[in-house]
mmCIF file of C-alpha atoms in Angstrom:
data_model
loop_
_atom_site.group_PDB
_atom_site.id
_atom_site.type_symbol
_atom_site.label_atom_id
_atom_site.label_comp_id
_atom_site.label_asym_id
_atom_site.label_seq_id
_atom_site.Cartn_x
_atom_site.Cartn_y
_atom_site.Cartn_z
ATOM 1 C CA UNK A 208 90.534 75.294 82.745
ATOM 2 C CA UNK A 209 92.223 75.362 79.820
ATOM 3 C CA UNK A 210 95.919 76.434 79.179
ATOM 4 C CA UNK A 211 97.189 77.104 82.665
ATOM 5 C CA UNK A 212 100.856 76.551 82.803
ATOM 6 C CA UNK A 213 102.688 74.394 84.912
ATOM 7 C CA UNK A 214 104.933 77.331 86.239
ATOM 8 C CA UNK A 215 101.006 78.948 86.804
ATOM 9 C CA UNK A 216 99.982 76.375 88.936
ATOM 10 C CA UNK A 217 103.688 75.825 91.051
ATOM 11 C CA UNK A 218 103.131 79.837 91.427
ATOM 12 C CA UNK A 219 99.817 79.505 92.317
ATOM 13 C CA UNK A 220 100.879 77.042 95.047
ATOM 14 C CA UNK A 221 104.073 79.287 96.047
ATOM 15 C CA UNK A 222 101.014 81.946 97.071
ATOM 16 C CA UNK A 223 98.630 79.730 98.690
ATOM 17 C CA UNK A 224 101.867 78.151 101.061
ATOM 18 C CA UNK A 225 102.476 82.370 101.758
ATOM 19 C CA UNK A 226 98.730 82.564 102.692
ATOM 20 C CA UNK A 227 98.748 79.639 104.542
ATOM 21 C CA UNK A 228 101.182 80.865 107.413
ATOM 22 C CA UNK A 229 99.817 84.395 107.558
ATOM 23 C CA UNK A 230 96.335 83.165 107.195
ATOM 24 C CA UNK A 231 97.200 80.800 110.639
ATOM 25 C CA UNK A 232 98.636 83.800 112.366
ATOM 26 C CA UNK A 233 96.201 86.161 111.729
ATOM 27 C CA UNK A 234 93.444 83.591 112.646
ATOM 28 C CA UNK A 235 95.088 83.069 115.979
ATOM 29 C CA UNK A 236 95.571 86.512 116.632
ATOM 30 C CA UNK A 237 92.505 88.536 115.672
ATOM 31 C CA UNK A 238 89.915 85.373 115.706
ATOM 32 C CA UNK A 239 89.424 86.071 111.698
ATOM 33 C CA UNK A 240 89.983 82.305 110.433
ATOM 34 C CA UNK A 241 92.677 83.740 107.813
ATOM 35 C CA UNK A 242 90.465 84.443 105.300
ATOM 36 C CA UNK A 243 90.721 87.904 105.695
ATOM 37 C CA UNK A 244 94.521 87.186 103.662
ATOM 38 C CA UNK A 245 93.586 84.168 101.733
ATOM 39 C CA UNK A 246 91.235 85.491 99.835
ATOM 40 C CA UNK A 247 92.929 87.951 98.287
ATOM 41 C CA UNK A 248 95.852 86.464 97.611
ATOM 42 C CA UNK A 249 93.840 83.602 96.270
ATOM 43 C CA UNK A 250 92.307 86.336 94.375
ATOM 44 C CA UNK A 251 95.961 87.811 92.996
ATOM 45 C CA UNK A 252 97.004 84.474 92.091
ATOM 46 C CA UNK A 253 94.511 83.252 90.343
ATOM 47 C CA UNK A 254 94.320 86.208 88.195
ATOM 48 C CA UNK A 255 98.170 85.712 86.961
ATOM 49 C CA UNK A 256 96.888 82.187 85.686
ATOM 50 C CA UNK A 257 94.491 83.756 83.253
ATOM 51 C CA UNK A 258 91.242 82.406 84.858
ATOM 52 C CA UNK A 259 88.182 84.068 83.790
ATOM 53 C CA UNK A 260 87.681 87.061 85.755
ATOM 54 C CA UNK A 261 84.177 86.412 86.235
ATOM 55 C CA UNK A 262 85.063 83.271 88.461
ATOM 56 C CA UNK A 263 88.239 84.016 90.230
ATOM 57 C CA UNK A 264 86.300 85.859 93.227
ATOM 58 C CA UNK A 265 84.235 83.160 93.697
ATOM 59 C CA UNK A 266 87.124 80.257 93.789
ATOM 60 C CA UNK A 267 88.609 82.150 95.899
ATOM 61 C CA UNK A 268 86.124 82.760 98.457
ATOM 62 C CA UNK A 269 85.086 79.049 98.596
ATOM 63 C CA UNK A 270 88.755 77.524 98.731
ATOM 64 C CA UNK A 271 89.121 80.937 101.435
ATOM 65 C CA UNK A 272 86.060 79.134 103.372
ATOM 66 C CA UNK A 273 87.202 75.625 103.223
ATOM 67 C CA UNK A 274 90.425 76.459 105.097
ATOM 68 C CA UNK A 275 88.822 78.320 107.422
ATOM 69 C CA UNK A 276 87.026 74.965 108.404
ATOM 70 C CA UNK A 277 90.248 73.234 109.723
ATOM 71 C CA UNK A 278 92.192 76.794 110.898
ATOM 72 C CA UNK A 279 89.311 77.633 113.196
ATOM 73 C CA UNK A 280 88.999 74.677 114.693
ATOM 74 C CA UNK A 281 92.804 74.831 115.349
ATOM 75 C CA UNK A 282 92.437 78.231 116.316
ATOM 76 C CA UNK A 283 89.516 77.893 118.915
ATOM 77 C CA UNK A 284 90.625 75.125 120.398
ATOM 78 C CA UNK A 285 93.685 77.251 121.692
ATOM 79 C CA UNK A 286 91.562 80.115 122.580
ATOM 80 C CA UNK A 287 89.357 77.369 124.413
ATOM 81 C CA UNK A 288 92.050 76.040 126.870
ATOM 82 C CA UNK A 289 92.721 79.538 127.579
ATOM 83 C CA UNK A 290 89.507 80.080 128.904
ATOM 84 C CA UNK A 291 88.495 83.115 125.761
ATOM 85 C CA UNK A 292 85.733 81.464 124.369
ATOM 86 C CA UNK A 293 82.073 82.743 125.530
ATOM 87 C CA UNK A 294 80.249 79.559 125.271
ATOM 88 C CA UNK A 295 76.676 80.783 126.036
ATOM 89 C CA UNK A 296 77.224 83.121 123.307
ATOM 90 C CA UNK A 297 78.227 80.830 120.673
ATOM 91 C CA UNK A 298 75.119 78.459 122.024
ATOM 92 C CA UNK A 299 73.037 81.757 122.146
ATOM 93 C CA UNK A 300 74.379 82.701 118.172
ATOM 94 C CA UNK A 301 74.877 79.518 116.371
ATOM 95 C CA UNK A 302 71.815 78.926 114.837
ATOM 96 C CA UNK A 303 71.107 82.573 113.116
ATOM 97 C CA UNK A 304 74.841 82.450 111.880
ATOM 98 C CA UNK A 305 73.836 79.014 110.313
ATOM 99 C CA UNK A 306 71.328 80.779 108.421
ATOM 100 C CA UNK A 307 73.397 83.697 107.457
ATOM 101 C CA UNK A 308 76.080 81.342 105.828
ATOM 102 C CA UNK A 309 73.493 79.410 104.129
ATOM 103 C CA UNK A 310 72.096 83.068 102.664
ATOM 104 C CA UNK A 311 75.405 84.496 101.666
ATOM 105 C CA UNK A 312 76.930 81.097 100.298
ATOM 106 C CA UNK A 313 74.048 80.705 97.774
ATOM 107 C CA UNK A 314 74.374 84.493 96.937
ATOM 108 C CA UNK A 315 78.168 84.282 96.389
ATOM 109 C CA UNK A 316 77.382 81.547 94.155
ATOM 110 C CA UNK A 317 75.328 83.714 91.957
ATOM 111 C CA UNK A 318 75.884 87.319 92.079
ATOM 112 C CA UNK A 319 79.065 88.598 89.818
ATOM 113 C CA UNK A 320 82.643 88.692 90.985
ATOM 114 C CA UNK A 321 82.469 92.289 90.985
ATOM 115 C CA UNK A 322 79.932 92.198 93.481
ATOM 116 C CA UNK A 323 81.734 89.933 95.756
ATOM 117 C CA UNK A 324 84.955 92.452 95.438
ATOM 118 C CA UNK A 325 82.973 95.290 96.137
ATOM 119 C CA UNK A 326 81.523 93.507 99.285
ATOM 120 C CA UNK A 327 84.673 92.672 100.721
ATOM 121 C CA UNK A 328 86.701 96.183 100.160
ATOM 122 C CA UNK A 329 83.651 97.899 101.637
ATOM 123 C CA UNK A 330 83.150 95.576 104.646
ATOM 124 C CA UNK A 331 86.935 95.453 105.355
ATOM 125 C CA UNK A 332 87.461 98.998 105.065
ATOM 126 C CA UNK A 333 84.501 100.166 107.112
ATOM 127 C CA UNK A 334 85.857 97.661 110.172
ATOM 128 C CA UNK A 335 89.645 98.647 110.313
ATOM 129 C CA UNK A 336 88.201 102.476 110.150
ATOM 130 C CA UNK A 337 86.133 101.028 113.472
ATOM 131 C CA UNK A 338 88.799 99.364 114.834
ATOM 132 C CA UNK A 339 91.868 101.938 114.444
ATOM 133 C CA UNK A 340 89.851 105.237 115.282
ATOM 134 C CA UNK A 341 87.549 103.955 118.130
ATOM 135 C CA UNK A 342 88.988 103.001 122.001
ATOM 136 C CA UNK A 343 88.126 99.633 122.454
ATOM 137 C CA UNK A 344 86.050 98.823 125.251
ATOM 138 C CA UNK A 345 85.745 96.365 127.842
ATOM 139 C CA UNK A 346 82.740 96.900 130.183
ATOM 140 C CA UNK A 347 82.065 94.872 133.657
ATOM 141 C CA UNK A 348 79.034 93.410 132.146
ATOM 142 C CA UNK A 349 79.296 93.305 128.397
ATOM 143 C CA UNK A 350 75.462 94.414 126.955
ATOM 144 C CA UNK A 351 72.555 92.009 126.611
ATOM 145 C CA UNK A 352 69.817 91.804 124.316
ATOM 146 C CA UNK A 353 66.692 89.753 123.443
ATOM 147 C CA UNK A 354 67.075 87.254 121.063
ATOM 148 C CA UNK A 355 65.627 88.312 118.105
ATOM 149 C CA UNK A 356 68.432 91.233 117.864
ATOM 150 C CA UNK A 357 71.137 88.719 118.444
ATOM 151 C CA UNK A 358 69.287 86.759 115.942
ATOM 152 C CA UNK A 359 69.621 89.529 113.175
ATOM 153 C CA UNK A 360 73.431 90.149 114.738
ATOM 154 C CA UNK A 361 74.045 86.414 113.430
ATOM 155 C CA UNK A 362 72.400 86.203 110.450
ATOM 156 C CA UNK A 363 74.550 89.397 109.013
ATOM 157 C CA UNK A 364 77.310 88.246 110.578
ATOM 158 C CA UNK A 365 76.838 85.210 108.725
ATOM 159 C CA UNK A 366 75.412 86.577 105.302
ATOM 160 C CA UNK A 367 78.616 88.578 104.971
ATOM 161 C CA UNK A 368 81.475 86.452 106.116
ATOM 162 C CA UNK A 369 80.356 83.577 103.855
ATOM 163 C CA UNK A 370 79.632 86.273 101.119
ATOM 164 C CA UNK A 371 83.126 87.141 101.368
ATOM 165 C CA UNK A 372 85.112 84.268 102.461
ATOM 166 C CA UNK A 373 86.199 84.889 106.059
ATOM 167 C CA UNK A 374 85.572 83.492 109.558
ATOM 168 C CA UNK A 375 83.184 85.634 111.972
ATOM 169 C CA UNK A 376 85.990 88.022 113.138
ATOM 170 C CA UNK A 377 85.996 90.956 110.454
ATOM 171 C CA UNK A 378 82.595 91.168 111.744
ATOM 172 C CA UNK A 379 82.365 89.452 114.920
ATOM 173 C CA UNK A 380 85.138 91.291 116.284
ATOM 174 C CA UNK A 381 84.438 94.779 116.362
ATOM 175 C CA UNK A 382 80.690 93.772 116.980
ATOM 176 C CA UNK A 383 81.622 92.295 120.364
ATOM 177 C CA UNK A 384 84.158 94.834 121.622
ATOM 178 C CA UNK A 385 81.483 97.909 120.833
ATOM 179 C CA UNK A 386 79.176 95.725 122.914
ATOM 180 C CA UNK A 387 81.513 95.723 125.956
ATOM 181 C CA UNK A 388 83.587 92.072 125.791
ATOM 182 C CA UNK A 389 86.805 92.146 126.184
ATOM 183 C CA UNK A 390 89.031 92.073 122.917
ATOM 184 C CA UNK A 391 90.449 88.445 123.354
ATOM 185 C CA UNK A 392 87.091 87.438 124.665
ATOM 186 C CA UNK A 393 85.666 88.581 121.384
ATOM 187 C CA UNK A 394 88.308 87.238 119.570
ATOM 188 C CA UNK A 395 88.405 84.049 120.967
ATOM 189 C CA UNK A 396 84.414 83.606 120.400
ATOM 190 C CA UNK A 397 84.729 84.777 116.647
ATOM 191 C CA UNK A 398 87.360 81.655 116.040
ATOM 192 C CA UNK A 399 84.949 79.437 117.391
ATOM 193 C CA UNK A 400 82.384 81.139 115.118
ATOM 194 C CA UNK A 401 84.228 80.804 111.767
ATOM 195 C CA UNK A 402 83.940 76.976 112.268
ATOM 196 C CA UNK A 403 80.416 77.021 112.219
ATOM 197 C CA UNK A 404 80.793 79.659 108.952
ATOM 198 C CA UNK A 405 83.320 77.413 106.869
ATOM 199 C CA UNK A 406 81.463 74.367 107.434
ATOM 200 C CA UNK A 407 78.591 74.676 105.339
ATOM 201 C CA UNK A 408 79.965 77.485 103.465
ATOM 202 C CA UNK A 409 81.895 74.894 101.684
ATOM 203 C CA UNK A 410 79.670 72.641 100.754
ATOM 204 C CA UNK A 411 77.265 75.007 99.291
ATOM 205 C CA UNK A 412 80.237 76.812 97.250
ATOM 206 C CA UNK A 413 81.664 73.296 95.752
ATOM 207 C CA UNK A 414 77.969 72.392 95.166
ATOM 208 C CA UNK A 415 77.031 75.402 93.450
ATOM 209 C CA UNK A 416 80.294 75.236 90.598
ATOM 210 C CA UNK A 417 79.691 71.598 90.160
ATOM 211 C CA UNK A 418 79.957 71.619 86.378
ATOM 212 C CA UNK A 419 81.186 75.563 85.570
ATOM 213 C CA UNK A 420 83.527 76.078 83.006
ATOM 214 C CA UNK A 421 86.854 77.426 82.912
ATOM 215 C CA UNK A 422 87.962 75.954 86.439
ATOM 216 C CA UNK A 423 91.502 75.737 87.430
ATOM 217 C CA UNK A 424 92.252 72.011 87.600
ATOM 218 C CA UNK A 425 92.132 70.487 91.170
ATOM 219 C CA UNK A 426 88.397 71.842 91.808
ATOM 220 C CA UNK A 427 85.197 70.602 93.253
ATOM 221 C CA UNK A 428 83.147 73.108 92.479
ATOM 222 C CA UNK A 429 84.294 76.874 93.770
ATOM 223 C CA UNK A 430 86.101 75.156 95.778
ATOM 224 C CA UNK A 431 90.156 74.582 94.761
ATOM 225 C CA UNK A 432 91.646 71.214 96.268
ATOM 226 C CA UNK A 433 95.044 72.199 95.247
ATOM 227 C CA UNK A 434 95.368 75.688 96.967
ATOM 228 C CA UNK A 435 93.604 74.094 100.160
ATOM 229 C CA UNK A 436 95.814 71.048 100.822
ATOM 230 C CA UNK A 437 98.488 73.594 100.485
ATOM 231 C CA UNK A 438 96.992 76.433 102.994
ATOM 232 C CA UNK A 439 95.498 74.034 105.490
ATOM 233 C CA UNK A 440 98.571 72.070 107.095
ATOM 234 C CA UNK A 441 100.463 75.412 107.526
ATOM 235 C CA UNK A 442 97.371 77.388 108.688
ATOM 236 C CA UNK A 443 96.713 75.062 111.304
ATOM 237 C CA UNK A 444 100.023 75.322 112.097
ATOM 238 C CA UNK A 445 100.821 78.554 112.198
ATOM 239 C CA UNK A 446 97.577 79.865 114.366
ATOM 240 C CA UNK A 447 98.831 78.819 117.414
ATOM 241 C CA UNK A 448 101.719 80.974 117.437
ATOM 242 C CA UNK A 449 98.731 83.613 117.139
ATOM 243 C CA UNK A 450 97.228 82.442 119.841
ATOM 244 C CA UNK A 451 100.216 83.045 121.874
ATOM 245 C CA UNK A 452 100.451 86.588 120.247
ATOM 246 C CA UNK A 453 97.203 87.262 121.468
ATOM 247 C CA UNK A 454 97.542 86.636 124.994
ATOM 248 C CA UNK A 455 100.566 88.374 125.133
ATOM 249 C CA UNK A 456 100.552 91.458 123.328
ATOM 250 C CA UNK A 457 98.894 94.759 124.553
ATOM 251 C CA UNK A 458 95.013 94.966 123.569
ATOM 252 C CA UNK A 459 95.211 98.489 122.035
ATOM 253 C CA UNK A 460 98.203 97.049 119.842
ATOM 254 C CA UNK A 461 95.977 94.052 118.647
ATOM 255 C CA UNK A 462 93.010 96.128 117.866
ATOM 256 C CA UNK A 463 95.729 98.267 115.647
ATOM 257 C CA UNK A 464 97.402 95.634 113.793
ATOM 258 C CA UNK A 465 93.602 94.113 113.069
ATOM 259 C CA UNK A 466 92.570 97.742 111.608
ATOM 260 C CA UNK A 467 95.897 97.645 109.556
ATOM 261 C CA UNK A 468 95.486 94.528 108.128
ATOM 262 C CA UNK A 469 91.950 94.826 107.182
ATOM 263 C CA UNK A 470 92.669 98.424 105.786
ATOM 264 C CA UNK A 471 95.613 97.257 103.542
ATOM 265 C CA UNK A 472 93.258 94.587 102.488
ATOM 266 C CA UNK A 473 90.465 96.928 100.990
ATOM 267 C CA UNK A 474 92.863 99.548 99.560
ATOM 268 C CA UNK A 475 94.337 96.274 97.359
ATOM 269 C CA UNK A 476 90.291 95.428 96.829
ATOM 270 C CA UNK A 477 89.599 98.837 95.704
ATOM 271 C CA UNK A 478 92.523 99.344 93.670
ATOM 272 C CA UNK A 479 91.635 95.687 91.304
ATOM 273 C CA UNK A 480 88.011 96.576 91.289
ATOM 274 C CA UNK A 481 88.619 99.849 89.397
ATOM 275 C CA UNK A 482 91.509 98.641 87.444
ATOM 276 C CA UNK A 483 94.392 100.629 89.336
#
């Protein structure tokens, strides 16, 4: 890219450290893998450097999915040791998430950045409506189905997340507690899942901008090296204290702060896509 500033890139930096530790928290704390912050204030930032509109979504939900890959790993592993990860599910769901992220990473590498906006303030509004209005559940025996359902479950679950640049718990989430598991079951489970998301959401998003123009420097593809080295140490980080927060906080009040987070999110979506 040509003509970013210096004082562009220290700023763009000063965002992506801000991310970083909010990103960690959140992604210990609602299962989301931090992408549910990053991304827009990937998005924000970018945009003050005078990138190309057309591309700032999409480096931003790549560099958004390649943190993910290390915070999720941080974050499940805590949500592991405290027993909150439903490993028969993840077994169960793995494979039709696979294919979700490998149908929603090739999209996002194609369809405009308005599209991808539009995706994510829709998505994230429609779950913190879910999550703030509806009494969260938490049956004996959470509901069952045959495979092929949880097989369509996964492959949305999948299609969107990568499509917007988030772990499995904007989705995930909600999708578990209506279903009957309990809310740090489900968000234990969804950490685990945004590993297997930001894994090959990655590589398909730095593959797919090999050789685009008007890049910010620092970037393999969609993917921004610079931003990520800066998010990842403190993400990491930072999600354990989440983890704590989550098994230690009331479940009605985590459910809230999810919907509030998610909600503030799309408003800020919403408001950029129609040039408020």
């Amino acid at each position: 890219m040509d003509g970013i500033t210096t004082g562009a890139l220290i700023e763009l930096g000063a965002v992506a450290a801000g991310a970083g530790i909010a990103g960690g928290i959140l992604a210990g704390l609602l299962g989301v893998g931090g992408g549910i912050v990053i991304v827009p204030a990937l998005y924000f930032a970018l945009t003050l450097t005078g990138m190309d509109p057309t591309l700032t979504m999409k480096v931003a939900v790549g560099t958004s999915l390649a943190t993910i890959v290390f915070t999720s790993l941080a974050s499940g592993m805590g949500h592991h040791r405290r027993g909150a990860i439903d490993t028969a599910l993840l077994r169960l769901w793995a494979p039709s998430i696979l294919a979700g992220v490998v149908i929603g990473s090739l999209l996002g590498g194609y369809v405009s950045g308005e599209v991808m906006i539009a995706v994510f303030a829709t998505v994230a509004l429609a779950v913190s409506l879910d999550m703030i209005l509806r009494k969260g559940r938490s049956d004996p025996q959470p509901k069952g189905f045959s495979r092929p359902v949880w097989a369509v479950f996964g492959v949305l679950t999948g299609t969107i997340s990568a499509l917007m640049g988030i772990g499995g718990g904007t989705i995930g989430v909600p999708l578990l507690n209506f279903l009957g598991y309990d809310i740090r079951r489900a968000v234990g489970t969804s950490a685990a899942i945004g590993f297997l998301i930001g894994v090959p959401g990655t590589i398909i998003y730095a593959l797919s901008g090999l050789g685009a123009a008007g890049l910010p420097p620092f970037s393999l593809g969609y993917v921004n090296l610079l931003a990520a080295a800066v998010i990842v140490p403190l993400s990491t980080g930072f999600s354990q204290v989440g983890v704590r927060l989550a098994h230690s906080i009331p479940r009605r009040t985590l459910r809230l702060s999810f919907g509030a987070f998610l909600m503030l999110t799309s408003a800020r979506m919403f408001l950029d896509l129609f040039g408020g």
